[in-house]
mmCIF file of C-alpha atoms in Angstrom:
data_model
loop_
_atom_site.group_PDB
_atom_site.id
_atom_site.type_symbol
_atom_site.label_atom_id
_atom_site.label_comp_id
_atom_site.label_asym_id
_atom_site.label_seq_id
_atom_site.Cartn_x
_atom_site.Cartn_y
_atom_site.Cartn_z
ATOM 1 C CA GLU R 122 31.069 19.932 -10.418
ATOM 2 C CA ILE R 123 28.929 17.471 -8.876
ATOM 3 C CA THR R 124 26.200 16.147 -10.874
ATOM 4 C CA ARG R 125 25.065 13.313 -8.832
ATOM 5 C CA VAL R 126 24.367 12.733 -5.010
ATOM 6 C CA GLY R 127 23.482 9.728 -3.065
ATOM 7 C CA ALA R 128 22.339 10.512 0.604
ATOM 8 C CA ASP R 129 21.577 8.175 3.133
ATOM 9 C CA LEU R 130 19.146 9.647 5.530
ATOM 10 C CA ALA R 131 19.276 8.860 9.301
ATOM 11 C CA LYS R 132 17.572 10.622 11.954
ATOM 12 C CA ARG R 133 20.482 12.984 13.106
ATOM 13 C CA VAL R 134 23.260 12.631 10.740
ATOM 14 C CA ILE R 135 23.074 12.590 6.758
ATOM 15 C CA GLN R 136 25.895 10.930 4.645
ATOM 16 C CA VAL R 137 26.134 12.440 1.039
ATOM 17 C CA HIS R 138 28.527 10.841 -1.899
ATOM 18 C CA GLY R 139 28.768 12.966 -4.615
ATOM 19 C CA VAL R 140 30.248 12.342 -7.884
ATOM 20 C CA ASP R 141 31.048 14.415 -11.048
ATOM 21 C CA VAL R 142 29.802 13.740 -14.736
ATOM 22 C CA ALA R 143 32.239 10.953 -14.879
ATOM 23 C CA GLY R 144 31.154 9.210 -11.692
ATOM 24 C CA LYS R 145 34.808 10.021 -10.113
ATOM 25 C CA LEU R 146 34.232 10.871 -6.052
ATOM 26 C CA VAL R 147 34.433 14.500 -5.254
ATOM 27 C CA THR R 148 33.032 14.450 -1.752
ATOM 28 C CA ASN R 149 31.996 11.745 0.996
ATOM 29 C CA ARG R 150 30.811 13.324 4.312
ATOM 30 C CA ALA R 151 28.463 13.154 7.228
ATOM 31 C CA LEU R 152 26.322 16.203 7.555
ATOM 32 C CA PRO R 153 24.086 17.231 10.771
ATOM 33 C CA ARG R 154 20.619 16.915 9.722
ATOM 34 C CA ASP R 155 19.973 20.904 10.157
ATOM 35 C CA LYS R 156 22.661 21.407 7.391
ATOM 36 C CA PHE R 157 21.435 19.061 4.776
ATOM 37 C CA ILE R 158 19.498 21.666 2.698
ATOM 38 C CA ALA R 159 21.994 24.607 3.131
ATOM 39 C CA TRP R 160 24.695 21.815 1.725
ATOM 40 C CA CYS R 161 21.930 20.973 -1.257
ATOM 41 C CA ALA R 162 21.416 24.477 -2.033
ATOM 42 C CA GLN R 163 25.364 25.172 -3.208
ATOM 43 C CA LEU R 164 24.916 22.130 -5.765
ATOM 44 C CA PRO R 165 24.481 23.118 -9.638
ATOM 45 C CA PRO R 166 20.712 23.640 -10.581
ATOM 46 C CA GLY R 167 19.277 20.226 -11.826
ATOM 47 C CA CYS R 168 21.790 17.884 -10.276
ATOM 48 C CA LEU R 169 20.374 14.683 -9.323
ATOM 49 C CA VAL R 170 19.742 13.659 -5.448
ATOM 50 C CA ALA R 171 18.626 10.267 -5.049
ATOM 51 C CA MET R 172 17.756 8.469 -1.382
ATOM 52 C CA GLU R 173 16.810 5.473 -0.025
ATOM 53 C CA ALA R 174 12.500 5.265 0.355
ATOM 54 C CA SER R 175 12.152 6.212 4.412
ATOM 55 C CA SER R 176 9.982 7.859 6.842
ATOM 56 C CA SER R 177 11.875 11.451 5.795
ATOM 57 C CA ALA R 178 12.606 10.672 2.299
ATOM 58 C CA HIS R 179 9.289 12.247 0.568
ATOM 59 C CA HIS R 180 9.509 15.513 2.985
ATOM 60 C CA TRP R 181 13.631 16.262 2.060
ATOM 61 C CA ALA R 182 12.368 15.477 -1.787
ATOM 62 C CA ARG R 183 9.730 18.194 -1.607
ATOM 63 C CA LYS R 184 12.186 20.509 0.014
ATOM 64 C CA LEU R 185 14.937 19.722 -3.239
ATOM 65 C CA VAL R 186 12.440 19.678 -5.945
ATOM 66 C CA ALA R 187 11.833 23.550 -4.420
ATOM 67 C CA LEU R 188 15.092 24.335 -4.693
ATOM 68 C CA GLY R 189 15.469 23.433 -8.222
ATOM 69 C CA LEU R 190 17.394 19.727 -7.623
ATOM 70 C CA ASP R 191 15.889 16.463 -9.305
ATOM 71 C CA ALA R 192 15.517 14.684 -6.154
ATOM 72 C CA ARG R 193 15.095 10.850 -6.654
ATOM 73 C CA ILE R 194 13.670 7.845 -4.221
ATOM 74 C CA ILE R 195 14.913 4.400 -4.645
ATOM 75 C CA ALA R 196 13.261 1.444 -2.914
ATOM 76 C CA ALA R 197 15.879 0.106 -0.335
ATOM 77 C CA GLN R 198 15.421 -3.452 -2.166
ATOM 78 C CA LEU R 199 16.731 -1.968 -5.524
ATOM 79 C CA VAL R 200 19.925 -0.514 -3.754
ATOM 80 C CA SER R 201 21.513 -3.268 -1.669
ATOM 81 C CA PRO R 202 22.823 -5.387 -4.890
ATOM 82 C CA TYR R 203 24.528 -1.764 -5.631
ATOM 83 C CA ARG R 204 26.649 -2.171 -2.482
ATOM 84 C CA LEU R 205 30.019 -3.305 -3.223
ATOM 85 C CA GLN R 206 31.124 -4.825 0.130
ATOM 86 C CA GLY R 207 27.988 -6.816 0.378
ATOM 87 C CA LYS R 208 25.812 -7.399 3.263
ATOM 88 C CA SER R 209 28.724 -7.734 5.691
ATOM 89 C CA GLY R 210 29.911 -4.266 4.752
ATOM 90 C CA LYS R 211 26.655 -2.045 5.442
ATOM 91 C CA ASN R 212 27.430 1.407 6.940
ATOM 92 C CA ASP R 213 26.455 4.882 5.976
ATOM 93 C CA ALA R 214 29.077 5.810 3.556
ATOM 94 C CA ASN R 215 29.202 2.357 1.708
ATOM 95 C CA ASP R 216 24.861 3.000 1.495
ATOM 96 C CA ALA R 217 25.216 6.152 0.349
ATOM 97 C CA ALA R 218 27.934 5.117 -2.534
ATOM 98 C CA ALA R 219 25.625 2.372 -3.185
ATOM 99 C CA ILE R 220 22.394 4.812 -3.478
ATOM 100 C CA CYS R 221 24.348 7.048 -5.806
ATOM 101 C CA GLU R 222 25.306 4.087 -8.016
ATOM 102 C CA ALA R 223 21.680 2.711 -8.118
ATOM 103 C CA ALA R 224 20.609 6.268 -8.875
ATOM 104 C CA SER R 225 22.806 6.099 -12.249
ATOM 105 C CA ARG R 226 21.233 2.941 -13.807
ATOM 106 C CA PRO R 227 18.867 3.870 -16.927
ATOM 107 C CA GLN R 228 16.314 1.065 -16.085
ATOM 108 C CA MET R 229 16.099 1.837 -12.283
ATOM 109 C CA HIS R 230 13.058 2.560 -11.060
ATOM 110 C CA PHE R 231 12.269 5.803 -8.535
ATOM 111 C CA VAL R 232 9.506 5.928 -6.236
ATOM 112 C CA PRO R 233 7.201 9.294 -7.074
ATOM 113 C CA ILE R 234 7.215 11.712 -4.739
ATOM 114 C CA LYS R 235 3.891 11.657 -2.548
ATOM 115 C CA SER R 236 2.466 15.437 -2.035
ATOM 116 C CA ILE R 237 1.295 16.647 1.164
ATOM 117 C CA GLU R 238 -2.084 16.091 0.558
ATOM 118 C CA GLN R 239 -1.469 12.495 0.327
ATOM 119 C CA GLN R 240 0.738 12.073 2.986
ATOM 120 C CA SER R 241 -2.022 13.508 5.314
ATOM 121 C CA MET R 242 -4.765 11.217 3.702
ATOM 122 C CA LEU R 243 -1.881 8.248 4.839
ATOM 123 C CA CYS R 244 -1.940 9.522 8.395
ATOM 124 C CA VAL R 245 -5.215 8.877 8.811
ATOM 125 C CA HIS R 246 -5.348 5.064 7.299
ATOM 126 C CA THR R 247 -2.034 4.618 9.535
ATOM 127 C CA LEU R 248 -4.116 5.642 12.234
ATOM 128 C CA ARG R 249 -6.748 3.690 11.522
ATOM 129 C CA GLU R 250 -4.762 0.714 11.460
ATOM 130 C CA GLY R 251 -3.384 1.060 14.987
ATOM 131 C CA ILE R 252 -6.576 1.499 16.095
ATOM 132 C CA LYS R 253 -8.211 -1.332 14.519
ATOM 133 C CA ALA R 254 -4.959 -3.233 16.401
ATOM 134 C CA ASP R 255 -5.593 -1.724 19.419
ATOM 135 C CA ARG R 256 -9.077 -2.453 19.745
ATOM 136 C CA THR R 257 -8.714 -6.071 18.784
ATOM 137 C CA ALA R 258 -6.328 -6.366 21.583
ATOM 138 C CA CYS R 259 -8.828 -4.603 23.952
ATOM 139 C CA ILE R 260 -11.657 -7.326 23.323
ATOM 140 C CA ASN R 261 -9.376 -10.259 23.796
ATOM 141 C CA ARG R 262 -8.163 -8.969 27.189
ATOM 142 C CA ILE R 263 -11.676 -8.319 27.895
ATOM 143 C CA ARG R 264 -12.501 -12.112 27.106
ATOM 144 C CA ALA R 265 -9.718 -13.444 28.996
ATOM 145 C CA MET R 266 -10.431 -11.337 32.121
ATOM 146 C CA LEU R 267 -13.757 -12.770 31.811
ATOM 147 C CA SER R 268 -12.899 -16.604 30.838
ATOM 148 C CA GLU R 269 -11.224 -16.548 34.491
ATOM 149 C CA PHE R 270 -14.266 -16.236 36.257
ATOM 150 C CA GLY R 271 -16.143 -18.663 33.750
ATOM 151 C CA LEU R 272 -17.765 -16.463 31.743
ATOM 152 C CA VAL R 273 -17.453 -17.277 28.003
ATOM 153 C CA PHE R 274 -19.124 -15.697 25.074
ATOM 154 C CA ALA R 275 -19.625 -16.210 21.264
ATOM 155 C CA GLN R 276 -16.900 -15.354 18.947
ATOM 156 C CA LYS R 277 -18.761 -12.505 17.425
ATOM 157 C CA THR R 278 -18.011 -8.537 18.800
ATOM 158 C CA CYS R 279 -21.741 -7.923 18.831
ATOM 159 C CA ASN R 280 -22.281 -10.835 21.309
ATOM 160 C CA LEU R 281 -19.784 -9.606 23.776
ATOM 161 C CA ARG R 282 -20.927 -6.229 23.606
ATOM 162 C CA GLN R 283 -24.436 -7.053 24.094
ATOM 163 C CA ALA R 284 -23.739 -9.521 26.914
ATOM 164 C CA LEU R 285 -21.409 -7.098 28.882
ATOM 165 C CA PRO R 286 -23.518 -4.675 30.747
ATOM 166 C CA GLY R 287 -25.567 -7.600 31.955
ATOM 167 C CA VAL R 288 -22.682 -9.182 33.264
ATOM 168 C CA LEU R 289 -21.434 -6.283 35.148
ATOM 169 C CA GLU R 290 -24.941 -5.502 36.750
ATOM 170 C CA ASP R 291 -24.960 -9.174 37.694
ATOM 171 C CA ALA R 292 -24.501 -9.758 41.125
ATOM 172 C CA SER R 293 -24.484 -14.050 41.175
ATOM 173 C CA ASN R 294 -21.463 -14.291 39.155
ATOM 174 C CA GLU R 295 -18.090 -14.539 40.690
ATOM 175 C CA LEU R 296 -16.832 -11.077 39.896
ATOM 176 C CA ASN R 297 -15.917 -8.873 42.577
ATOM 177 C CA GLY R 298 -15.276 -5.038 43.199
ATOM 178 C CA VAL R 299 -12.189 -5.013 42.041
ATOM 179 C CA ALA R 300 -12.537 -7.411 38.633
ATOM 180 C CA ARG R 301 -15.420 -5.235 37.928
ATOM 181 C CA LEU R 302 -13.837 -1.966 38.070
ATOM 182 C CA ALA R 303 -10.954 -3.790 36.305
ATOM 183 C CA ILE R 304 -13.701 -4.784 33.101
ATOM 184 C CA GLN R 305 -14.878 -1.421 33.688
ATOM 185 C CA ARG R 306 -12.045 0.469 32.592
ATOM 186 C CA ALA R 307 -11.626 -1.779 29.768
ATOM 187 C CA TRP R 308 -14.808 -1.262 28.414
ATOM 188 C CA ALA R 309 -14.228 2.287 28.632
ATOM 189 C CA ASN R 310 -11.177 1.923 26.583
ATOM 190 C CA TRP R 311 -13.036 -0.107 23.909
ATOM 191 C CA GLN R 312 -15.792 2.519 23.579
ATOM 192 C CA GLU R 313 -12.988 5.427 23.201
ATOM 193 C CA LEU R 314 -11.575 3.316 20.824
ATOM 194 C CA ASP R 315 -14.738 2.597 18.911
ATOM 195 C CA GLU R 316 -15.213 6.808 18.653
ATOM 196 C CA HIS R 317 -11.284 7.233 17.507
ATOM 197 C CA MET R 318 -12.004 4.604 14.579
ATOM 198 C CA ALA R 319 -15.373 6.232 13.722
ATOM 199 C CA TRP R 320 -13.403 9.286 13.563
ATOM 200 C CA CYS R 321 -10.966 8.061 10.819
ATOM 201 C CA ASP R 322 -14.158 6.430 9.296
ATOM 202 C CA ALA R 323 -15.830 9.880 8.543
ATOM 203 C CA ARG R 324 -12.433 11.100 7.545
ATOM 204 C CA ILE R 325 -12.139 8.670 4.711
ATOM 205 C CA ALA R 326 -15.999 9.171 3.701
ATOM 206 C CA ALA R 327 -15.206 12.924 3.461
ATOM 207 C CA HIS R 328 -12.052 11.898 1.159
ATOM 208 C CA GLY R 329 -14.219 9.877 -1.101
ATOM 209 C CA LYS R 330 -16.883 13.114 -1.780
ATOM 210 C CA THR R 331 -13.924 15.311 -2.257
ATOM 211 C CA ASN R 332 -11.824 13.255 -4.543
ATOM 212 C CA ALA R 333 -13.430 12.134 -8.091
ATOM 213 C CA GLN R 334 -10.670 9.253 -8.268
ATOM 214 C CA VAL R 335 -12.091 7.557 -4.680
ATOM 215 C CA HIS R 336 -15.233 8.310 -6.052
ATOM 216 C CA GLN R 337 -14.742 6.258 -9.311
ATOM 217 C CA ALA R 338 -12.451 3.419 -7.798
ATOM 218 C CA GLU R 339 -15.560 3.114 -5.415
ATOM 219 C CA GLN R 340 -17.866 1.283 -8.505
ATOM 220 C CA LEU R 341 -15.598 -1.457 -8.461
ATOM 221 C CA MET R 342 -16.952 -4.838 -6.986
ATOM 222 C CA GLY R 343 -14.484 -5.390 -4.158
ATOM 223 C CA VAL R 344 -13.504 -1.856 -3.873
ATOM 224 C CA GLY R 345 -14.653 -0.132 -0.952
ATOM 225 C CA PRO R 346 -14.196 3.497 0.430
ATOM 226 C CA VAL R 347 -10.956 2.534 2.749
ATOM 227 C CA THR R 348 -9.890 0.406 -0.278
ATOM 228 C CA ALA R 349 -10.582 3.766 -3.164
ATOM 229 C CA SER R 350 -8.818 6.295 -0.792
ATOM 230 C CA ALA R 351 -5.918 4.081 0.259
ATOM 231 C CA LEU R 352 -4.963 3.459 -3.479
ATOM 232 C CA VAL R 353 -5.322 7.127 -4.548
ATOM 233 C CA ALA R 354 -3.292 8.245 -1.473
ATOM 234 C CA ALA R 355 -0.535 6.113 -1.747
ATOM 235 C CA VAL R 356 -0.104 5.545 -5.444
ATOM 236 C CA GLY R 357 -1.184 9.175 -6.520
ATOM 237 C CA ASP R 358 -0.390 9.246 -10.360
ATOM 238 C CA PHE R 359 -1.206 5.693 -11.839
ATOM 239 C CA LYS R 360 0.397 6.687 -15.122
ATOM 240 C CA GLN R 361 3.935 5.960 -13.703
ATOM 241 C CA PHE R 362 2.870 2.296 -14.562
ATOM 242 C CA ARG R 363 3.123 1.385 -18.117
ATOM 243 C CA ASN R 364 0.174 -0.998 -18.368
ATOM 244 C CA GLY R 365 -2.013 -2.618 -15.915
ATOM 245 C CA ALA R 366 -0.253 -5.735 -15.433
ATOM 246 C CA GLN R 367 2.885 -3.396 -14.041
ATOM 247 C CA PHE R 368 0.228 -2.076 -11.307
ATOM 248 C CA GLY R 369 -0.535 -5.848 -10.484
ATOM 249 C CA ALA R 370 3.167 -6.784 -10.263
ATOM 250 C CA TRP R 371 3.666 -3.593 -8.431
ATOM 251 C CA MET R 372 1.011 -4.597 -5.891
ATOM 252 C CA GLY R 373 2.729 -8.200 -5.294
ATOM 253 C CA LEU R 374 -0.425 -9.687 -7.273
ATOM 254 C CA THR R 375 1.604 -11.799 -9.568
ATOM 255 C CA PRO R 376 3.207 -15.419 -9.106
ATOM 256 C CA LYS R 377 6.994 -15.907 -8.511
ATOM 257 C CA GLN R 378 9.067 -17.263 -11.404
ATOM 258 C CA ASN R 379 11.906 -19.488 -11.411
ATOM 259 C CA SER R 380 11.806 -19.837 -15.154
ATOM 260 C CA SER R 381 15.138 -21.092 -17.138
ATOM 261 C CA GLY R 382 15.402 -22.411 -20.674
ATOM 262 C CA GLY R 383 11.979 -21.850 -22.133
ATOM 263 C CA LYS R 384 10.718 -24.197 -19.192
ATOM 264 C CA THR R 385 8.108 -21.217 -17.432
ATOM 265 C CA SER R 386 8.032 -22.351 -13.594
ATOM 266 C CA LEU R 387 5.343 -20.159 -11.530
ATOM 267 C CA GLY R 388 4.624 -20.278 -7.577
ATOM 268 C CA SER R 389 2.565 -18.187 -5.161
ATOM 269 C CA ILE R 390 2.532 -14.273 -5.527
ATOM 270 C CA THR R 391 5.557 -12.327 -4.954
ATOM 271 C CA LYS R 392 3.914 -9.890 -2.071
ATOM 272 C CA ARG R 393 5.760 -7.113 -2.968
ATOM 273 C CA GLY R 394 4.927 -3.557 -2.768
ATOM 274 C CA ASN R 395 2.622 -2.004 -0.414
ATOM 275 C CA ILE R 396 1.262 -4.430 1.907
ATOM 276 C CA TYR R 397 -1.752 -2.768 3.342
ATOM 277 C CA LEU R 398 -3.010 -2.013 -0.381
ATOM 278 C CA ARG R 399 -2.779 -5.586 -1.307
ATOM 279 C CA THR R 400 -4.356 -6.712 1.911
ATOM 280 C CA LEU R 401 -7.334 -4.388 1.189
ATOM 281 C CA LEU R 402 -7.881 -5.573 -2.277
ATOM 282 C CA ILE R 403 -7.596 -9.103 -1.523
ATOM 283 C CA GLN R 404 -10.078 -8.507 1.520
ATOM 284 C CA GLY R 405 -12.513 -6.976 -0.590
ATOM 285 C CA ALA R 406 -12.111 -9.621 -3.581
ATOM 286 C CA ARG R 407 -12.823 -12.260 -1.141
ATOM 287 C CA SER R 408 -16.447 -10.628 -0.088
ATOM 288 C CA ALA R 409 -16.961 -10.092 -3.980
ATOM 289 C CA VAL R 410 -16.166 -14.057 -5.173
ATOM 290 C CA LEU R 411 -18.538 -15.292 -1.970
ATOM 291 C CA THR R 412 -21.461 -13.589 -3.696
ATOM 292 C CA ALA R 413 -20.472 -13.709 -7.373
ATOM 293 C CA HIS R 414 -23.040 -16.490 -7.786
ATOM 294 C CA LYS R 415 -25.726 -13.899 -7.134
ATOM 295 C CA ARG R 416 -24.929 -11.475 -9.895
ATOM 296 C CA ASP R 417 -24.838 -11.887 -13.951
ATOM 297 C CA ASP R 418 -22.195 -9.470 -14.968
ATOM 298 C CA PRO R 419 -19.410 -10.867 -16.758
ATOM 299 C CA ILE R 420 -16.708 -10.319 -14.052
ATOM 300 C CA SER R 421 -19.081 -12.052 -11.289
ATOM 301 C CA LYS R 422 -19.576 -14.945 -13.364
ATOM 302 C CA TRP R 423 -15.730 -15.465 -14.489
ATOM 303 C CA ALA R 424 -14.902 -15.127 -10.602
ATOM 304 C CA HIS R 425 -17.182 -17.802 -9.950
ATOM 305 C CA GLN R 426 -16.249 -20.142 -12.582
ATOM 306 C CA LEU R 427 -12.604 -19.601 -11.702
ATOM 307 C CA ARG R 428 -13.853 -20.688 -8.155
ATOM 308 C CA GLU R 429 -15.025 -23.821 -8.759
ATOM 309 C CA LYS R 430 -12.224 -24.674 -11.054
ATOM 310 C CA SER R 431 -9.423 -23.418 -9.080
ATOM 311 C CA GLY R 432 -10.205 -23.205 -5.874
ATOM 312 C CA TRP R 433 -10.950 -20.097 -3.432
ATOM 313 C CA GLN R 434 -8.042 -18.646 -2.938
ATOM 314 C CA LYS R 435 -6.924 -18.617 -6.286
ATOM 315 C CA ALA R 436 -10.324 -16.742 -7.446
ATOM 316 C CA VAL R 437 -9.651 -14.233 -4.607
ATOM 317 C CA VAL R 438 -6.122 -13.376 -5.621
ATOM 318 C CA ALA R 439 -7.293 -13.253 -9.600
ATOM 319 C CA LEU R 440 -9.804 -11.150 -8.922
ATOM 320 C CA ALA R 441 -7.834 -8.675 -6.720
ATOM 321 C CA ASN R 442 -5.224 -8.597 -9.772
ATOM 322 C CA LYS R 443 -8.076 -7.671 -11.978
ATOM 323 C CA ASN R 444 -9.464 -5.310 -9.750
ATOM 324 C CA ALA R 445 -6.012 -3.474 -10.000
ATOM 325 C CA ARG R 446 -5.384 -3.762 -13.936
ATOM 326 C CA ILE R 447 -9.317 -2.185 -13.933
ATOM 327 C CA LEU R 448 -8.376 0.642 -11.724
ATOM 328 C CA TRP R 449 -5.104 1.314 -13.855
ATOM 329 C CA ALA R 450 -7.499 1.284 -16.591
ATOM 330 C CA MET R 451 -9.846 3.659 -15.478
ATOM 331 C CA PHE R 452 -7.137 6.327 -14.120
ATOM 332 C CA VAL R 453 -4.999 6.528 -16.840
ATOM 333 C CA ARG R 454 -7.527 6.252 -19.926
ATOM 334 C CA GLY R 455 -10.423 8.210 -18.137
ATOM 335 C CA ALA R 456 -12.657 5.802 -19.198
ATOM 336 C CA PRO R 457 -15.788 5.212 -16.542
ATOM 337 C CA PHE R 458 -15.843 1.277 -14.881
ATOM 338 C CA ASP R 459 -18.203 -0.904 -17.012
ATOM 339 C CA ALA R 460 -19.321 -4.516 -15.191
ATOM 340 C CA ARG R 461 -19.999 -5.380 -18.675
ATOM 341 C CA HIS R 462 -17.411 -4.582 -20.777
ATOM 342 C CA VAL R 463 -15.341 -6.830 -22.783
ATOM 343 C CA SER R 464 -11.778 -6.481 -23.751
ATOM 344 C CA VAL R 465 -10.186 -7.357 -26.833
ATOM 345 C CA LYS R 466 -6.394 -7.639 -27.255
ATOM 346 C CA PRO R 467 -4.620 -5.467 -29.617
ATOM 347 C CA GLY R 468 -3.598 -7.951 -32.151
ATOM 348 C CA ALA R 469 -7.298 -9.332 -32.435
ATOM 349 C CA ALA R 470 -8.464 -5.817 -32.880
ATOM 350 C CA GLN R 471 -5.971 -4.964 -36.032
ATOM 351 C CA ALA R 472 -6.837 -8.936 -37.188
ATOM 352 C CA SER R 473 -10.446 -7.962 -37.344
ATOM 353 C CA GLN R 474 -10.065 -4.766 -39.003
ATOM 354 C CA THR R 475 -7.319 -6.373 -42.305
ATOM 355 C CA PRO R 476 -9.572 -7.477 -45.101
ATOM 356 C CA PRO R 477 -8.769 -10.826 -46.111
ATOM 357 C CA LEU R 478 -5.986 -11.640 -48.614
ATOM 358 C CA ALA R 479 -8.338 -11.996 -51.600
ATOM 359 C CA ALA R 480 -10.558 -8.917 -51.010
ATOM 360 C CA VAL R 481 -6.814 -6.911 -51.338
ATOM 361 C CA PRO R 482 -6.791 -5.375 -54.753
ATOM 362 C CA MET R 483 -3.968 -6.051 -56.561
#
């Protein structure tokens, strides 16, 4: 009887590797995409089906959970060490066997299955990032076309937006009819992208009004509506992390280690996890550190002192890591954000409650 299955997902073919309770191979075959669910329906209830994190992994995981199976998702970088053939032996069958083996490890970290609501909100964020990149490319394209005729403007986008109508109406410059029509087309594309960006921002703002966690996360300094919405949609259940330090490490905000023999050697941050979330946290922390000297709360004072002592970049990353830890504490413990809260280490709290030795009755 098959007790554990490793599935290597692909566009048209899904390779499955099934073993019994002793780890002995039972089946290793390729299934068409439309027959994968029917094959999984024949598995015994509670059978573990593991997959690599990919574009369709959460979809298949939700389908398998509905069948009564134990669906698990594993990050790709955690699967590759279990491929016996190494990097030179990568194929669907070997990948499925590596996934099956990785799922059997007791210390393996699995990716929580995202709900339809989470992935729907992440679609808005993905669309917004694409529109932002297209808008930047469109603006640079307009600047390049204008510079060919000696028309150069200040770097800020607002300066170009204000000057563009007058440039198109000015008959004294070198722009002829064809060039004006081309720039008008590019400007219309710019305005259309602005409308799409406004639609995405409206959906994100509505997410903050209807979701209590998003509204609560926006109270932190350096966490805006976009960051709060992306965090709640991407992470979902913050209880999957043991503590705030583990959440910060998952975000890639902790330093790399190359320690040995009791000697600690730390480097730059690991940059693991979700690049989009980490970028949003760091960008928000950058604005908070920039204005930290204007506030008198403990976090702002700490960030300003750290900036003066260790430099601008280290202070920004440190504040982003602190915000990640605070977010974990808020959502797991259910406590509201307090900028003037002073944390106490568990050991220090116990020591303060323990009476001195002379006061203990004999």
